[in-house]
PDB file of C-alpha atoms in Angstrom:
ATOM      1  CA  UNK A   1      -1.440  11.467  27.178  1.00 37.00           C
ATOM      2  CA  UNK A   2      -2.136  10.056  24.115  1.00 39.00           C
ATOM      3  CA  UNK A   3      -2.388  11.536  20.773  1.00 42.00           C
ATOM      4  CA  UNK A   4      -4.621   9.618  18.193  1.00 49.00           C
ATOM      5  CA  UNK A   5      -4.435  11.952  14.788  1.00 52.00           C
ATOM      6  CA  UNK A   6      -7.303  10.028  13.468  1.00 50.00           C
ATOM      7  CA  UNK A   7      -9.943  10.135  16.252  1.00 55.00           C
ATOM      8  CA  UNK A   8     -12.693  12.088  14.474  1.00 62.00           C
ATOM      9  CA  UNK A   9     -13.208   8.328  12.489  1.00 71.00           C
ATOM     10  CA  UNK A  10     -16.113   6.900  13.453  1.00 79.00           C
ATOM     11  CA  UNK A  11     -14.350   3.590  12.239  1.00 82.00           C
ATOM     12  CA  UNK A  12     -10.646   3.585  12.347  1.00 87.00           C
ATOM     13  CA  UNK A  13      -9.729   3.903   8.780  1.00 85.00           C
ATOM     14  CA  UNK A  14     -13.319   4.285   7.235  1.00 86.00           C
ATOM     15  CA  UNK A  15     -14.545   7.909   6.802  1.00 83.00           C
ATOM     16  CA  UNK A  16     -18.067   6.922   8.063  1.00 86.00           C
ATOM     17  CA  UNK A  17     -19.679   4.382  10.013  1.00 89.00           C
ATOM     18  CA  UNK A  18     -20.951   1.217   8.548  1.00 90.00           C
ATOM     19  CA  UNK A  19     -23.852   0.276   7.291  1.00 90.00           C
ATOM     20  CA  UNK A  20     -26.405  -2.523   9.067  1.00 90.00           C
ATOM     21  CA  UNK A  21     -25.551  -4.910   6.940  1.00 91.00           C
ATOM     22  CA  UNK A  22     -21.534  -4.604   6.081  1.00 93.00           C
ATOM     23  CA  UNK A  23     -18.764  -5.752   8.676  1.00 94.00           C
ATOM     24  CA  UNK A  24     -15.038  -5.349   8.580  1.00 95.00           C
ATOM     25  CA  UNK A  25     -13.453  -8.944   8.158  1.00 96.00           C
ATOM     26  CA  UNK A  26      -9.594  -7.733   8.489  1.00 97.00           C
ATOM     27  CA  UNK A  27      -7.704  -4.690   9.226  1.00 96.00           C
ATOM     28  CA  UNK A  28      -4.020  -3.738   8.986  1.00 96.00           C
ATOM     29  CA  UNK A  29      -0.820  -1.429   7.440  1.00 96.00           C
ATOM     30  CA  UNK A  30       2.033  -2.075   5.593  1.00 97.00           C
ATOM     31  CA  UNK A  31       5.338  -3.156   7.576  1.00 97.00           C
ATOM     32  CA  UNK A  32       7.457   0.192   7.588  1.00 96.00           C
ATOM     33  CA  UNK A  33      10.918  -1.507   7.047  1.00 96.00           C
ATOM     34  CA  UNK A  34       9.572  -3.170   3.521  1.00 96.00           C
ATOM     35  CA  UNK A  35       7.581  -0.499   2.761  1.00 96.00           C
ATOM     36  CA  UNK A  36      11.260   1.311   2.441  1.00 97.00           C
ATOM     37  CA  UNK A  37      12.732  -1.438   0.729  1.00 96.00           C
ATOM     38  CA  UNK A  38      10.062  -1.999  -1.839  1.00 94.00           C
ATOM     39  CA  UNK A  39       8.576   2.006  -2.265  1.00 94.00           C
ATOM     40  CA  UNK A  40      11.396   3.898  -1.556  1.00 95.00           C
ATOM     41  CA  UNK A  41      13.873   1.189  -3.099  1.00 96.00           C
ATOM     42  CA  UNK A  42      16.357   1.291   0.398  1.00 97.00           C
ATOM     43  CA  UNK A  43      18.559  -1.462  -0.861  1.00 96.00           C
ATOM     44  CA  UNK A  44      19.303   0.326  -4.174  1.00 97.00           C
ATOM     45  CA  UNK A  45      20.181   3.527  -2.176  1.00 97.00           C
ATOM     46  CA  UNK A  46      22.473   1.698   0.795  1.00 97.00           C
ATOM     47  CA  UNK A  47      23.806  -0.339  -2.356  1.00 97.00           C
ATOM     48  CA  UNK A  48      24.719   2.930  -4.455  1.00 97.00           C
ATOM     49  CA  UNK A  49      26.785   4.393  -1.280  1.00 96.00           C
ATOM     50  CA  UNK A  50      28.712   1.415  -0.835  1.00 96.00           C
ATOM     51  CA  UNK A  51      29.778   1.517  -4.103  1.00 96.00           C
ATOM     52  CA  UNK A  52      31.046   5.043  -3.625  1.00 95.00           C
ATOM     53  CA  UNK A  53      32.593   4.256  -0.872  1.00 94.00           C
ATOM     54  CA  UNK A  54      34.264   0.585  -2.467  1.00 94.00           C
ATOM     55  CA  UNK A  55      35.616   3.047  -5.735  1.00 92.00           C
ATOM     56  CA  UNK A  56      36.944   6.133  -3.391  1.00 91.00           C
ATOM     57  CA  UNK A  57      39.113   2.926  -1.657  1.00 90.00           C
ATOM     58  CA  UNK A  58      40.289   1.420  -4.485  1.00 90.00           C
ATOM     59  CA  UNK A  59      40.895   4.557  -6.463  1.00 88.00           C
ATOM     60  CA  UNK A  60      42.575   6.577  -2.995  1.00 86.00           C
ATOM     61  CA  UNK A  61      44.780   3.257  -2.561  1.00 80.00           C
ATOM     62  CA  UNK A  62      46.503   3.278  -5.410  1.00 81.00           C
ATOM     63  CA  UNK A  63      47.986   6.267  -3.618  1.00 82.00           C
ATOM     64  CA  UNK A  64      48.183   6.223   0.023  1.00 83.00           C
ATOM     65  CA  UNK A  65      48.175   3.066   2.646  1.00 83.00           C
ATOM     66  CA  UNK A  66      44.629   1.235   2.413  1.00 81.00           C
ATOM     67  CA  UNK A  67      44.117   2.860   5.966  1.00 83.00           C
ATOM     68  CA  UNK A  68      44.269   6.142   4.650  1.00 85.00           C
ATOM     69  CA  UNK A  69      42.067   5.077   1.847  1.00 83.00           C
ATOM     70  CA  UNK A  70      39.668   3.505   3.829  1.00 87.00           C
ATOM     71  CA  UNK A  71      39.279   6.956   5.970  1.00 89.00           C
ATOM     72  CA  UNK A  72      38.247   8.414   2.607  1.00 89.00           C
ATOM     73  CA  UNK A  73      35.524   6.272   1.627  1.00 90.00           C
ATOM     74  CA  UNK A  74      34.166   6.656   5.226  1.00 93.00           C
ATOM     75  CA  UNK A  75      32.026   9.945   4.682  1.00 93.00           C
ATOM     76  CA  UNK A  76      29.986   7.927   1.532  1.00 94.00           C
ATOM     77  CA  UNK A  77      29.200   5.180   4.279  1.00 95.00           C
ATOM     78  CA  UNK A  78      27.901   7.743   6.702  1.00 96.00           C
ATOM     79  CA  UNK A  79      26.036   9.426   4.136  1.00 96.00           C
ATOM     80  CA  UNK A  80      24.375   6.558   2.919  1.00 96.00           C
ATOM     81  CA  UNK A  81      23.375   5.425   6.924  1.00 97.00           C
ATOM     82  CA  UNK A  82      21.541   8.699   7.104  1.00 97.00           C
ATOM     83  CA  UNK A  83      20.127   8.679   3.547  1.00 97.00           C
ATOM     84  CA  UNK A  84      18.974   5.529   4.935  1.00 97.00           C
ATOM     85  CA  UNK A  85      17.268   6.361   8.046  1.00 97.00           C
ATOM     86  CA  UNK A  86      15.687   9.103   6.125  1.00 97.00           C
ATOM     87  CA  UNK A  87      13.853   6.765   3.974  1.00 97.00           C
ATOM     88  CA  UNK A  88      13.134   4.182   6.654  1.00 97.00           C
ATOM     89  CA  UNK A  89      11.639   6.896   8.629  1.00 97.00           C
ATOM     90  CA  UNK A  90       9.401   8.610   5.840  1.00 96.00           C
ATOM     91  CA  UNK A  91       8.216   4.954   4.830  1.00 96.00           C
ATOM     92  CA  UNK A  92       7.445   4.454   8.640  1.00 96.00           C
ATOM     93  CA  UNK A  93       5.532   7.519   9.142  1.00 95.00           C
ATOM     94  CA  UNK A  94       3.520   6.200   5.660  1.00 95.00           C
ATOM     95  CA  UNK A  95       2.596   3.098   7.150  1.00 96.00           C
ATOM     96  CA  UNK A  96       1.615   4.387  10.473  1.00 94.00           C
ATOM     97  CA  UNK A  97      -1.007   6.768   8.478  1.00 94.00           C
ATOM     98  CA  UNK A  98      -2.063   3.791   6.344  1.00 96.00           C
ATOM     99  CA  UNK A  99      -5.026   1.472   7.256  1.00 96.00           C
ATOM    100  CA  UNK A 100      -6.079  -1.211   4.749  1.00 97.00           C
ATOM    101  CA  UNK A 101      -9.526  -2.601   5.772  1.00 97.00           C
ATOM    102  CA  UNK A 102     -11.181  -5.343   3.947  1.00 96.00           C
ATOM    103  CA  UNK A 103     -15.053  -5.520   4.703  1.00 95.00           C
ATOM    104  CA  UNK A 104     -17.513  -8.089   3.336  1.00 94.00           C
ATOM    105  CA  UNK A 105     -19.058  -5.455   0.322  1.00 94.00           C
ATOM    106  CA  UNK A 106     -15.506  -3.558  -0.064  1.00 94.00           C
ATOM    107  CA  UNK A 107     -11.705  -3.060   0.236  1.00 95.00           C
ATOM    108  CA  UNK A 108     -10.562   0.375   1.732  1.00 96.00           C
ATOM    109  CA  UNK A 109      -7.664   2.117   2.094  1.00 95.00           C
ATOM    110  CA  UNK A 110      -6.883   5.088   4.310  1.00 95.00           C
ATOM    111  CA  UNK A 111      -4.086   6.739   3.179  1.00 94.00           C
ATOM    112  CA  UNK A 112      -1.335   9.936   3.266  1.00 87.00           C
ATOM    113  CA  UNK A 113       0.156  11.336   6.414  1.00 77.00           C
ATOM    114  CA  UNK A 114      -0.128  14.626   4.952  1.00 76.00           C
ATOM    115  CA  UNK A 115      -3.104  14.890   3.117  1.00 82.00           C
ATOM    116  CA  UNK A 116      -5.308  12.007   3.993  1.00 87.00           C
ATOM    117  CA  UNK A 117      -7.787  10.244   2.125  1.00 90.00           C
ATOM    118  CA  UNK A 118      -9.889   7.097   1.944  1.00 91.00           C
ATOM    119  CA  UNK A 119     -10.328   5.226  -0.893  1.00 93.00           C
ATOM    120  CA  UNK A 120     -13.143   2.723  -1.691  1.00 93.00           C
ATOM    121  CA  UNK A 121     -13.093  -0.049  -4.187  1.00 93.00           C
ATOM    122  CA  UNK A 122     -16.249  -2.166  -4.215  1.00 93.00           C
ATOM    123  CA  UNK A 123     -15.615  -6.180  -4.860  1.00 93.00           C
ATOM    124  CA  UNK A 124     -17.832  -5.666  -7.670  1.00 91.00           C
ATOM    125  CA  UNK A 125     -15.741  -3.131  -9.619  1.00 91.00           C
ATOM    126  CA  UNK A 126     -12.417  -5.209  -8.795  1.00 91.00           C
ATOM    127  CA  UNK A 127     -11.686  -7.453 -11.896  1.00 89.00           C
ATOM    128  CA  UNK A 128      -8.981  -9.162 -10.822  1.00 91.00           C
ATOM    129  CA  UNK A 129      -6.291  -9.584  -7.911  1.00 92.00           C
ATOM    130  CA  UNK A 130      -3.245 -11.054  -7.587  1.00 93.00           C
ATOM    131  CA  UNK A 131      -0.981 -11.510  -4.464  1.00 93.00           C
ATOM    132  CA  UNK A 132       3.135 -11.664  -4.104  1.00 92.00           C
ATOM    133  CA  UNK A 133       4.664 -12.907  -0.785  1.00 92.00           C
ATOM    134  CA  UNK A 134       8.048 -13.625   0.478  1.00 89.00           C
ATOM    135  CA  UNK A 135       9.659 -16.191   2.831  1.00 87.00           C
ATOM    136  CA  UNK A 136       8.955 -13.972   5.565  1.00 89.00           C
ATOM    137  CA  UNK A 137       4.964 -13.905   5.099  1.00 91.00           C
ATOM    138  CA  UNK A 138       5.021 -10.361   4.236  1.00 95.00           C
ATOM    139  CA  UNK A 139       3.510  -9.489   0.600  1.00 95.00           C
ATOM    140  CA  UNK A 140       1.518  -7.183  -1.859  1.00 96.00           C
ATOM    141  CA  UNK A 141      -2.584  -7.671  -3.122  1.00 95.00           C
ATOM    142  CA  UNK A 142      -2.840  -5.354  -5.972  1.00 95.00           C
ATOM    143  CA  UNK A 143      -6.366  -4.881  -7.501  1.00 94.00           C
ATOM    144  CA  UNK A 144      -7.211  -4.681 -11.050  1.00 93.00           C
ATOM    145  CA  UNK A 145      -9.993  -2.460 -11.259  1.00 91.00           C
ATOM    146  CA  UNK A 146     -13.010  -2.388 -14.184  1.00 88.00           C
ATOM    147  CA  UNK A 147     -14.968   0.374 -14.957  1.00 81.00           C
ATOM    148  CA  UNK A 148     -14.745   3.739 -16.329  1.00 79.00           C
ATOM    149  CA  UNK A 149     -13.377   5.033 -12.539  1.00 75.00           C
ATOM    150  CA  UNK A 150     -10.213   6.271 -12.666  1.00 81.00           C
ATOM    151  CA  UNK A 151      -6.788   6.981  -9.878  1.00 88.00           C
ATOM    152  CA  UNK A 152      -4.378   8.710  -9.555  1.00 89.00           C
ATOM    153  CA  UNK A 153      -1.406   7.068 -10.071  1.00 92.00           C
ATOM    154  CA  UNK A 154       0.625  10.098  -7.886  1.00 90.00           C
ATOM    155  CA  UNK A 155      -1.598  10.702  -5.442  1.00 90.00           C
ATOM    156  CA  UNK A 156      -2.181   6.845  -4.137  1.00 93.00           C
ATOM    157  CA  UNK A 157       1.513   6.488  -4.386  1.00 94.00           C
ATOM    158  CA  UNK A 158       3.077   3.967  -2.716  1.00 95.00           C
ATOM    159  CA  UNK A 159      -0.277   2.165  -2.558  1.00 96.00           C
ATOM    160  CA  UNK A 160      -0.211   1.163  -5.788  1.00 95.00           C
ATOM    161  CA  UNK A 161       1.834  -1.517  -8.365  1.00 93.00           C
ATOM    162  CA  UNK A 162       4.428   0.163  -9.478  1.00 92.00           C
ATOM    163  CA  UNK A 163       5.086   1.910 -12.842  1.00 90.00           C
ATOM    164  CA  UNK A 164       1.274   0.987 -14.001  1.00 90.00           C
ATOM    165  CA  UNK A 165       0.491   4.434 -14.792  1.00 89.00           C
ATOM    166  CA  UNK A 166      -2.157   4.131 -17.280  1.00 87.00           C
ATOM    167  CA  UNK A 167      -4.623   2.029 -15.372  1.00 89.00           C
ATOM    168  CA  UNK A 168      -3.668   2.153 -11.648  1.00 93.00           C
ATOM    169  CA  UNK A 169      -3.882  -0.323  -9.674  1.00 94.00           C
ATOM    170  CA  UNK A 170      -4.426   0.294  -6.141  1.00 95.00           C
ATOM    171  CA  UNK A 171      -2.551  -2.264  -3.879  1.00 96.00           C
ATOM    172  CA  UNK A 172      -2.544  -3.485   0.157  1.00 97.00           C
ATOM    173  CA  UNK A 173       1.458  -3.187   0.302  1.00 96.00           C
ATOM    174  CA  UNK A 174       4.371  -4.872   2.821  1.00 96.00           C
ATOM    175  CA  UNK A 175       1.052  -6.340   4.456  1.00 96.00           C
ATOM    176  CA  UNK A 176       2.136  -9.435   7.276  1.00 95.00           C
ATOM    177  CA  UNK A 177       0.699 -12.723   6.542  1.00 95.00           C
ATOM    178  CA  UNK A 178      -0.625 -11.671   3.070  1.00 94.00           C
ATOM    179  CA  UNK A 179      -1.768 -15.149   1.899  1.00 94.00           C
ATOM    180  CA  UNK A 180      -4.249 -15.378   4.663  1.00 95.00           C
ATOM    181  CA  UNK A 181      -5.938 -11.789   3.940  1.00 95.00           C
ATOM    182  CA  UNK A 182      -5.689 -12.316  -0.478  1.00 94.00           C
ATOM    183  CA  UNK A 183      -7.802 -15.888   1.145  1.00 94.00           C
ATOM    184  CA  UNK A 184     -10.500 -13.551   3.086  1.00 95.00           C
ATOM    185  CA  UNK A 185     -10.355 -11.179   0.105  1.00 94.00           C
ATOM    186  CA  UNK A 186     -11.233 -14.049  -2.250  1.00 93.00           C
ATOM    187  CA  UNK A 187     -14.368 -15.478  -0.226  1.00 93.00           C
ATOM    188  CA  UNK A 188     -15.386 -12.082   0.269  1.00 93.00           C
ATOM    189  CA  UNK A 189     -15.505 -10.911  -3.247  1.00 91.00           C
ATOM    190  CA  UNK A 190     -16.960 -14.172  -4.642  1.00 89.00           C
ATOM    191  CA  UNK A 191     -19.714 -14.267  -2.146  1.00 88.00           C
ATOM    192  CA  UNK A 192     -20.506 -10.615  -2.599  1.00 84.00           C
ATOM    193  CA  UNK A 193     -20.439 -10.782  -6.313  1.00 78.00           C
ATOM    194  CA  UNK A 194     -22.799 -13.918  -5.970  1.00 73.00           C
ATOM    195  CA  UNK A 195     -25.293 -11.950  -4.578  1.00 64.00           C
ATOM    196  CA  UNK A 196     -27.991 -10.786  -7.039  1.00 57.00           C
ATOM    197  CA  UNK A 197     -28.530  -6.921  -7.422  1.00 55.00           C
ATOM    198  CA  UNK A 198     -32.306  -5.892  -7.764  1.00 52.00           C
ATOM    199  CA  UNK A 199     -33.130  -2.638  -9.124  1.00 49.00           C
ATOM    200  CA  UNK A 200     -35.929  -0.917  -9.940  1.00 49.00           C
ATOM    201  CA  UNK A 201     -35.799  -0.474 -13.930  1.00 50.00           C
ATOM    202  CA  UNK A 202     -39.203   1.144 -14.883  1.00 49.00           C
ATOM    203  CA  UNK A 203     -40.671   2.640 -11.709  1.00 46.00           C
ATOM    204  CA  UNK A 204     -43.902   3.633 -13.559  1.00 44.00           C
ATOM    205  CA  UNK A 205     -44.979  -0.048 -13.934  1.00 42.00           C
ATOM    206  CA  UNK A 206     -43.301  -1.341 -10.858  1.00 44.00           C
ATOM    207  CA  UNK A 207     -41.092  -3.554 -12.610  1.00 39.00           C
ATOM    208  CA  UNK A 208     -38.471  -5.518 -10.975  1.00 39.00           C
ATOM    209  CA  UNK A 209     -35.195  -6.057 -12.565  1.00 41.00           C
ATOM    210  CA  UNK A 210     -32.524  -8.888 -11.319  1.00 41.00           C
ATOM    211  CA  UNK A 211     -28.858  -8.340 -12.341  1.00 44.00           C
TER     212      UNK A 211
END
């Protein structure tokens, strides 16, 4: 049978249904592998081990054959596999929980295998966005937002740019084919933000107000 841990969403990802007029325009998570790499900094960790391992060897083989030596860095090189299977499979279990949803008022992000929650950042208080991509297609849109609102840097960790602690900036992260989804992002915003806002200023007189 299978288990969905998110089926009381009436939308997968969004805490409510959507309203008449807004539609989701893309969907997706971050890849788990370079979610490790990047968030949990895997390289640096398998790197660090290595080099235990690399100074127990030269160190041990000063003394002993460079068989025996080699035995003796061994243990650093299993402990570093499983520190790094660890981290691959915390970052996986992040990503599995995580649904980035881009919709033609709004970007969302669903978020925390623990402790979900859903965050919502309308075009219109998004100042700026920038995207990174590698060779392999897979990249990072972090949002600049503008406005007096204000995150938490820990608790949308590793959905955010990193060490930007003052202002945080929320972020789609390890996301494939990021170029194509900063492109719907960009029509999105501009053609919501186009869009005049009427509101009612002085509801006495009846007066109508265009922003």
């Amino acid at each position: 049978m299978h288990h969905d841990d998110f089926n009381f969403e009436p939308v997968r990802g969004l805490p409510e249904a959507l309203p008449e007029d807004e539609h989701i325009l893309w969907q997706g998570r971050p890849d788990g592998l370079r979610l490790a790499k990047e968030a949990w900094g895997l390289n640096w960790v398998l790197a660090y081990f290595a080099a235990l391992a690399l100074g127990r060897v030269m160190i041990s083989s000063a003394e002993m054959s460079l068989t025996a030596a080699m035995a003796l860095g061994l243990p650093f090189l299993l402990a570093g596999a499983v520190a790094g299977l660890l981290l691959i499979g915390v970052a996986t279990v992040q990503a599995r929980s995580t649904v980035y949803t881009l919709t033609n008022k709004r970007a969302c992000m669903r978020i925390g295998a623990a402790l979900t929650m859903t965050l919502n950042l309308p075009y219109v208080c998004i100042g700026n966005a920038a995207v990174t991509t590698r060779k392999s297609s897979l990249g990072t849109i972090t949002f600049e937002m503008i406005g007096d609102a204000r995150l938490s840097y820990l608790m949308t960790w590793p959905h955010v740019r990193p060490w930007h602690f003052m202002r945080t900036q929320p972020s789609f992260r390890a996301i494939p084919d990021a170029d194509h989804v900063a492109a719907i992002f960009v029509d999105a915003a501009e053609t919501r933000i186009s869009i005049p806002k009427v509101s009612r200023v002085t509801p006495s007189l009846g007066t109508i107000a265009v922003e």
